mmCIF file of C-alpha atoms in Angstrom:
data_model
loop_
_atom_site.group_PDB
_atom_site.id
_atom_site.type_symbol
_atom_site.label_atom_id
_atom_site.label_comp_id
_atom_site.label_asym_id
_atom_site.label_seq_id
_atom_site.Cartn_x
_atom_site.Cartn_y
_atom_site.Cartn_z
ATOM 1 C CA MET P 225 154.091 142.279 33.863
ATOM 2 C CA SER P 226 152.360 145.381 35.207
ATOM 3 C CA GLU P 227 149.112 144.462 33.360
ATOM 4 C CA CYS P 228 149.223 140.990 34.973
ATOM 5 C CA ILE P 229 149.671 142.576 38.428
ATOM 6 C CA GLN P 230 146.781 144.966 37.834
ATOM 7 C CA LEU P 231 144.590 142.062 36.713
ATOM 8 C CA SER P 232 145.473 140.059 39.794
ATOM 9 C CA PHE P 233 144.610 142.994 42.053
ATOM 10 C CA ALA P 234 141.277 143.403 40.235
ATOM 11 C CA VAL P 235 140.440 139.750 40.656
ATOM 12 C CA CYS P 236 141.331 139.888 44.349
ATOM 13 C CA ARG P 237 139.184 142.994 44.874
ATOM 14 C CA ILE P 238 136.206 141.201 43.225
ATOM 15 C CA GLY P 239 136.808 138.149 45.410
ATOM 16 C CA ILE P 240 136.944 140.258 48.590
ATOM 17 C CA TYR P 241 133.824 142.202 47.596
ATOM 18 C CA THR P 242 131.943 138.962 46.897
ATOM 19 C CA CYS P 243 132.914 137.509 50.269
ATOM 20 C CA PHE P 244 131.983 140.721 52.050
ATOM 21 C CA ARG P 245 128.549 140.711 50.407
ATOM 22 C CA ALA P 246 128.058 137.056 51.258
ATOM 23 C CA LEU P 247 128.871 137.747 54.932
ATOM 24 C CA CYS P 248 127.134 141.072 55.407
ATOM 25 C CA CYS P 249 124.192 140.909 53.003
ATOM 26 C CA LYS P 250 123.137 137.369 53.694
ATOM 27 C CA GLY P 251 120.285 138.472 55.944
ATOM 28 C CA PRO P 252 118.926 136.696 59.030
ATOM 29 C CA PRO P 253 118.522 132.931 58.954
ATOM 30 C CA PRO P 254 115.003 131.569 58.247
ATOM 31 C CA PRO P 255 112.854 131.218 61.357
ATOM 32 C CA ARG P 256 112.756 127.816 63.032
ATOM 33 C CA PRO P 257 109.407 126.068 62.817
ATOM 34 C CA GLU P 258 107.406 125.928 66.055
ATOM 35 C CA TYR P 259 105.284 123.002 67.266
ATOM 36 C CA ASP P 260 102.747 122.912 70.057
ATOM 37 C CA LEU P 261 103.068 119.831 72.247
ATOM 38 C CA VAL P 262 101.357 118.490 75.335
ATOM 39 C CA CYS P 263 103.408 116.718 78.021
ATOM 40 C CA ILE P 264 101.657 114.326 80.379
ATOM 41 C CA GLY P 265 102.573 111.753 83.004
ATOM 42 C CA LEU P 266 101.992 110.962 86.654
ATOM 43 C CA THR P 267 103.353 113.102 89.486
ATOM 44 C CA GLY P 268 106.951 112.116 90.117
ATOM 45 C CA SER P 269 107.620 110.862 86.643
ATOM 46 C CA GLY P 270 110.097 113.723 86.091
ATOM 47 C CA LYS P 271 108.379 115.823 83.436
ATOM 48 C CA THR P 272 109.245 119.171 84.993
ATOM 49 C CA SER P 273 112.895 118.285 85.621
ATOM 50 C CA LEU P 274 113.451 117.025 82.062
ATOM 51 C CA LEU P 275 111.872 120.089 80.450
ATOM 52 C CA SER P 276 113.647 122.471 82.793
ATOM 53 C CA GLN P 277 117.023 120.892 81.997
ATOM 54 C CA LEU P 278 116.268 121.212 78.286
ATOM 55 C CA CYS P 279 115.655 124.883 78.897
ATOM 56 C CA SER P 280 118.939 125.219 80.823
ATOM 57 C CA GLU P 281 117.116 126.238 84.025
ATOM 58 C CA THR P 282 118.960 125.849 87.327
ATOM 59 C CA PRO P 283 117.849 122.872 89.484
ATOM 60 C CA GLU P 284 117.139 125.190 92.418
ATOM 61 C CA ASN P 285 114.333 126.855 90.507
ATOM 62 C CA ILE P 286 112.566 123.624 89.539
ATOM 63 C CA VAL P 287 109.146 123.188 91.181
ATOM 64 C CA SER P 288 106.766 120.326 90.412
ATOM 65 C CA THR P 289 103.892 121.376 88.199
ATOM 66 C CA THR P 290 100.552 121.308 90.046
ATOM 67 C CA GLY P 291 98.323 122.761 87.311
ATOM 68 C CA PHE P 292 100.000 123.350 83.983
ATOM 69 C CA SER P 293 102.907 125.317 82.608
ATOM 70 C CA ILE P 294 104.238 126.222 79.184
ATOM 71 C CA LYS P 295 107.865 126.133 78.173
ATOM 72 C CA ALA P 296 109.481 127.056 74.888
ATOM 73 C CA VAL P 297 112.143 124.404 74.420
ATOM 74 C CA PRO P 298 114.714 125.477 71.810
ATOM 75 C CA PHE P 299 116.412 123.058 69.391
ATOM 76 C CA GLN P 300 118.653 123.833 66.446
ATOM 77 C CA ASN P 301 115.989 123.029 63.884
ATOM 78 C CA ALA P 302 112.740 123.747 65.803
ATOM 79 C CA ILE P 303 111.156 125.302 68.857
ATOM 80 C CA LEU P 304 108.826 123.126 70.869
ATOM 81 C CA ASN P 305 106.141 124.968 72.830
ATOM 82 C CA VAL P 306 105.439 122.350 75.474
ATOM 83 C CA LYS P 307 102.333 122.535 77.662
ATOM 84 C CA GLU P 308 103.128 120.415 80.711
ATOM 85 C CA LEU P 309 100.116 119.165 82.688
ATOM 86 C CA GLY P 310 100.287 118.217 86.362
ATOM 87 C CA GLY P 311 100.001 114.493 87.077
ATOM 88 C CA ALA P 312 98.112 114.433 90.391
ATOM 89 C CA ASP P 313 94.886 112.379 90.701
ATOM 90 C CA ASN P 314 92.667 115.454 90.903
ATOM 91 C CA ILE P 315 94.245 117.022 87.794
ATOM 92 C CA ARG P 316 94.483 114.084 85.382
ATOM 93 C CA LYS P 317 90.722 114.030 84.839
ATOM 94 C CA TYR P 318 91.101 117.500 83.306
ATOM 95 C CA TRP P 319 93.961 116.668 80.953
ATOM 96 C CA SER P 320 91.727 116.403 77.910
ATOM 97 C CA ARG P 321 90.672 120.062 78.281
ATOM 98 C CA TYR P 322 94.203 121.055 77.268
ATOM 99 C CA TYR P 323 94.652 118.702 74.293
ATOM 100 C CA GLN P 324 93.179 120.996 71.667
ATOM 101 C CA GLY P 325 95.724 122.446 69.235
ATOM 102 C CA SER P 326 98.452 119.926 70.134
ATOM 103 C CA GLN P 327 100.658 118.674 67.333
ATOM 104 C CA GLY P 328 102.418 116.005 69.327
ATOM 105 C CA VAL P 329 102.497 114.265 72.674
ATOM 106 C CA ILE P 330 105.275 113.647 75.282
ATOM 107 C CA PHE P 331 104.389 111.006 77.796
ATOM 108 C CA VAL P 332 106.842 110.572 80.712
ATOM 109 C CA LEU P 333 106.728 107.631 83.074
ATOM 110 C CA ASP P 334 108.842 106.565 86.071
ATOM 111 C CA SER P 335 110.465 103.278 85.011
ATOM 112 C CA ALA P 336 111.287 102.566 88.632
ATOM 113 C CA SER P 337 107.777 103.178 89.987
ATOM 114 C CA SER P 338 105.569 100.751 91.881
ATOM 115 C CA GLU P 339 103.396 98.262 90.033
ATOM 116 C CA ASP P 340 100.320 100.257 90.996
ATOM 117 C CA ASP P 341 101.730 103.513 89.595
ATOM 118 C CA LEU P 342 102.943 101.728 86.468
ATOM 119 C CA GLU P 343 99.486 100.335 85.868
ATOM 120 C CA THR P 344 97.994 103.819 86.343
ATOM 121 C CA ALA P 345 100.482 105.231 83.874
ATOM 122 C CA ARG P 346 99.622 102.502 81.335
ATOM 123 C CA ASN P 347 95.919 103.291 81.692
ATOM 124 C CA GLU P 348 96.559 107.043 81.190
ATOM 125 C CA LEU P 349 98.769 106.333 78.169
ATOM 126 C CA HIS P 350 96.146 104.078 76.608
ATOM 127 C CA SER P 351 93.535 106.772 77.172
ATOM 128 C CA ALA P 352 95.702 109.369 75.481
ATOM 129 C CA LEU P 353 96.588 107.119 72.524
ATOM 130 C CA GLN P 354 92.887 106.626 71.874
ATOM 131 C CA HIS P 355 91.711 110.171 72.502
ATOM 132 C CA PRO P 356 90.169 111.746 69.353
ATOM 133 C CA GLN P 357 92.330 114.877 69.639
ATOM 134 C CA LEU P 358 95.605 112.903 70.115
ATOM 135 C CA CYS P 359 95.224 109.527 68.360
ATOM 136 C CA THR P 360 96.688 110.734 65.063
ATOM 137 C CA LEU P 361 99.613 112.640 66.599
ATOM 138 C CA PRO P 362 103.179 111.467 67.062
ATOM 139 C CA PHE P 363 104.022 110.276 70.610
ATOM 140 C CA LEU P 364 107.353 110.408 72.402
ATOM 141 C CA ILE P 365 107.225 108.053 75.358
ATOM 142 C CA LEU P 366 110.108 108.494 77.809
ATOM 143 C CA ALA P 367 110.910 105.750 80.316
ATOM 144 C CA ASN P 368 112.509 108.061 82.864
ATOM 145 C CA HIS P 369 114.700 107.407 85.930
ATOM 146 C CA GLN P 370 116.763 104.745 84.181
ATOM 147 C CA ASP P 371 119.585 105.626 86.652
ATOM 148 C CA LYS P 372 117.611 104.115 89.579
ATOM 149 C CA PRO P 373 118.432 100.520 90.580
ATOM 150 C CA ALA P 374 114.787 99.416 90.321
ATOM 151 C CA ALA P 375 114.381 100.832 86.794
ATOM 152 C CA ARG P 376 112.751 98.482 84.319
ATOM 153 C CA SER P 377 114.282 98.033 80.895
ATOM 154 C CA VAL P 378 112.733 99.554 77.818
ATOM 155 C CA GLN P 379 111.815 96.072 76.570
ATOM 156 C CA GLU P 380 109.968 95.362 79.849
ATOM 157 C CA ILE P 381 108.170 98.671 79.705
ATOM 158 C CA LYS P 382 107.196 98.182 76.043
ATOM 159 C CA LYS P 383 105.730 94.746 76.828
ATOM 160 C CA TYR P 384 103.926 95.959 79.972
ATOM 161 C CA LEU P 385 102.420 99.021 78.250
ATOM 162 C CA GLU P 386 101.152 96.749 75.477
ATOM 163 C CA LEU P 387 102.280 99.274 72.860
ATOM 164 C CA GLU P 388 102.563 96.906 69.894
ATOM 165 C CA PRO P 389 98.868 95.930 69.710
ATOM 166 C CA LEU P 390 97.520 99.306 70.868
ATOM 167 C CA ALA P 391 99.704 101.713 68.923
ATOM 168 C CA ARG P 392 100.229 99.658 65.742
ATOM 169 C CA GLY P 393 100.145 102.016 62.762
ATOM 170 C CA LYS P 394 100.601 105.124 64.913
ATOM 171 C CA ARG P 395 103.708 107.264 65.072
ATOM 172 C CA TRP P 396 105.456 106.711 68.370
ATOM 173 C CA ILE P 397 108.884 106.432 69.918
ATOM 174 C CA LEU P 398 109.755 104.725 73.212
ATOM 175 C CA LYS P 399 113.128 105.746 74.698
ATOM 176 C CA PRO P 400 114.943 105.321 78.003
ATOM 177 C CA CYS P 401 116.112 108.459 79.730
ATOM 178 C CA SER P 402 117.471 110.028 82.862
ATOM 179 C CA LEU P 403 118.755 113.434 83.981
ATOM 180 C CA ASP P 404 122.245 111.926 83.971
ATOM 181 C CA ASP P 405 122.252 111.684 80.185
ATOM 182 C CA MET P 406 120.619 114.762 78.734
ATOM 183 C CA GLU P 407 122.305 114.185 75.343
ATOM 184 C CA ALA P 408 120.205 111.040 74.966
ATOM 185 C CA VAL P 409 117.099 113.017 75.939
ATOM 186 C CA LYS P 410 117.899 115.619 73.278
ATOM 187 C CA ASP P 411 118.372 112.823 70.727
ATOM 188 C CA SER P 412 114.939 111.450 71.589
ATOM 189 C CA PHE P 413 113.386 114.907 71.092
ATOM 190 C CA SER P 414 115.198 115.146 67.751
ATOM 191 C CA LEU P 415 113.446 111.944 66.687
ATOM 192 C CA LEU P 416 110.137 113.468 67.720
ATOM 193 C CA ILE P 417 110.897 116.606 65.686
ATOM 194 C CA ASN P 418 111.497 114.314 62.669
ATOM 195 C CA LEU P 419 108.070 112.801 63.194
ATOM 196 C CA LEU P 420 106.562 116.257 63.482
ATOM 197 C CA GLU P 421 108.182 117.136 60.166
ATOM 198 C CA GLU P 422 107.048 113.787 58.815
ATOM 199 C CA LYS P 423 110.552 112.854 57.689
ATOM 200 C CA ASP P 424 111.008 109.219 56.914
ATOM 201 C CA PHE P 425 109.132 108.063 59.960
ATOM 202 C CA GLU P 426 108.400 104.448 60.680
ATOM 203 C CA PRO P 427 105.658 103.440 63.103
ATOM 204 C CA SER P 428 106.701 101.966 66.462
ATOM 205 C CA ARG P 429 110.328 103.146 66.561
ATOM 206 C CA MET P 430 112.492 102.270 69.541
#
């Protein structure tokens, strides 16, 4: 009986030692991959507010971007270094100067905007989709301000932007969003990360 007890204690000690080594000698987790993205859209589309919320910044500190800003947006499986470009008329003509080195594109539009602004947004998106430095990159297109009464549906926006003929064969996602549902925004960014990792992507996802 005493030999059995001693053997049990020995087995327990080995088990405890193994668990201790697993917990204490595991080492730091592998670093998350980082991706450099460019975020574009007209003034008032909500780019700054969405990115600031993703970075857990307080609303009082949010100021509309007039030139450009860079935010490191953390996710569980990646870090997105997002270069946000101001959307004013006098700044949009310089957008292309900041495209170099981008690995993906975030385009934000106000789904409740006027017809004139929506047409301008469509033209800017078409220009970006065809730009030599962006045309092969994955696009996340966010139809923002879905909480507003005048917001157009994703199907309406998709048809108006003429995405099917223009972006056929490209990697893009069109998703509705608003500050009221940041979980949905995070899910949209997770889909973009999948495209950046080239995991089972299908062109023209919605």
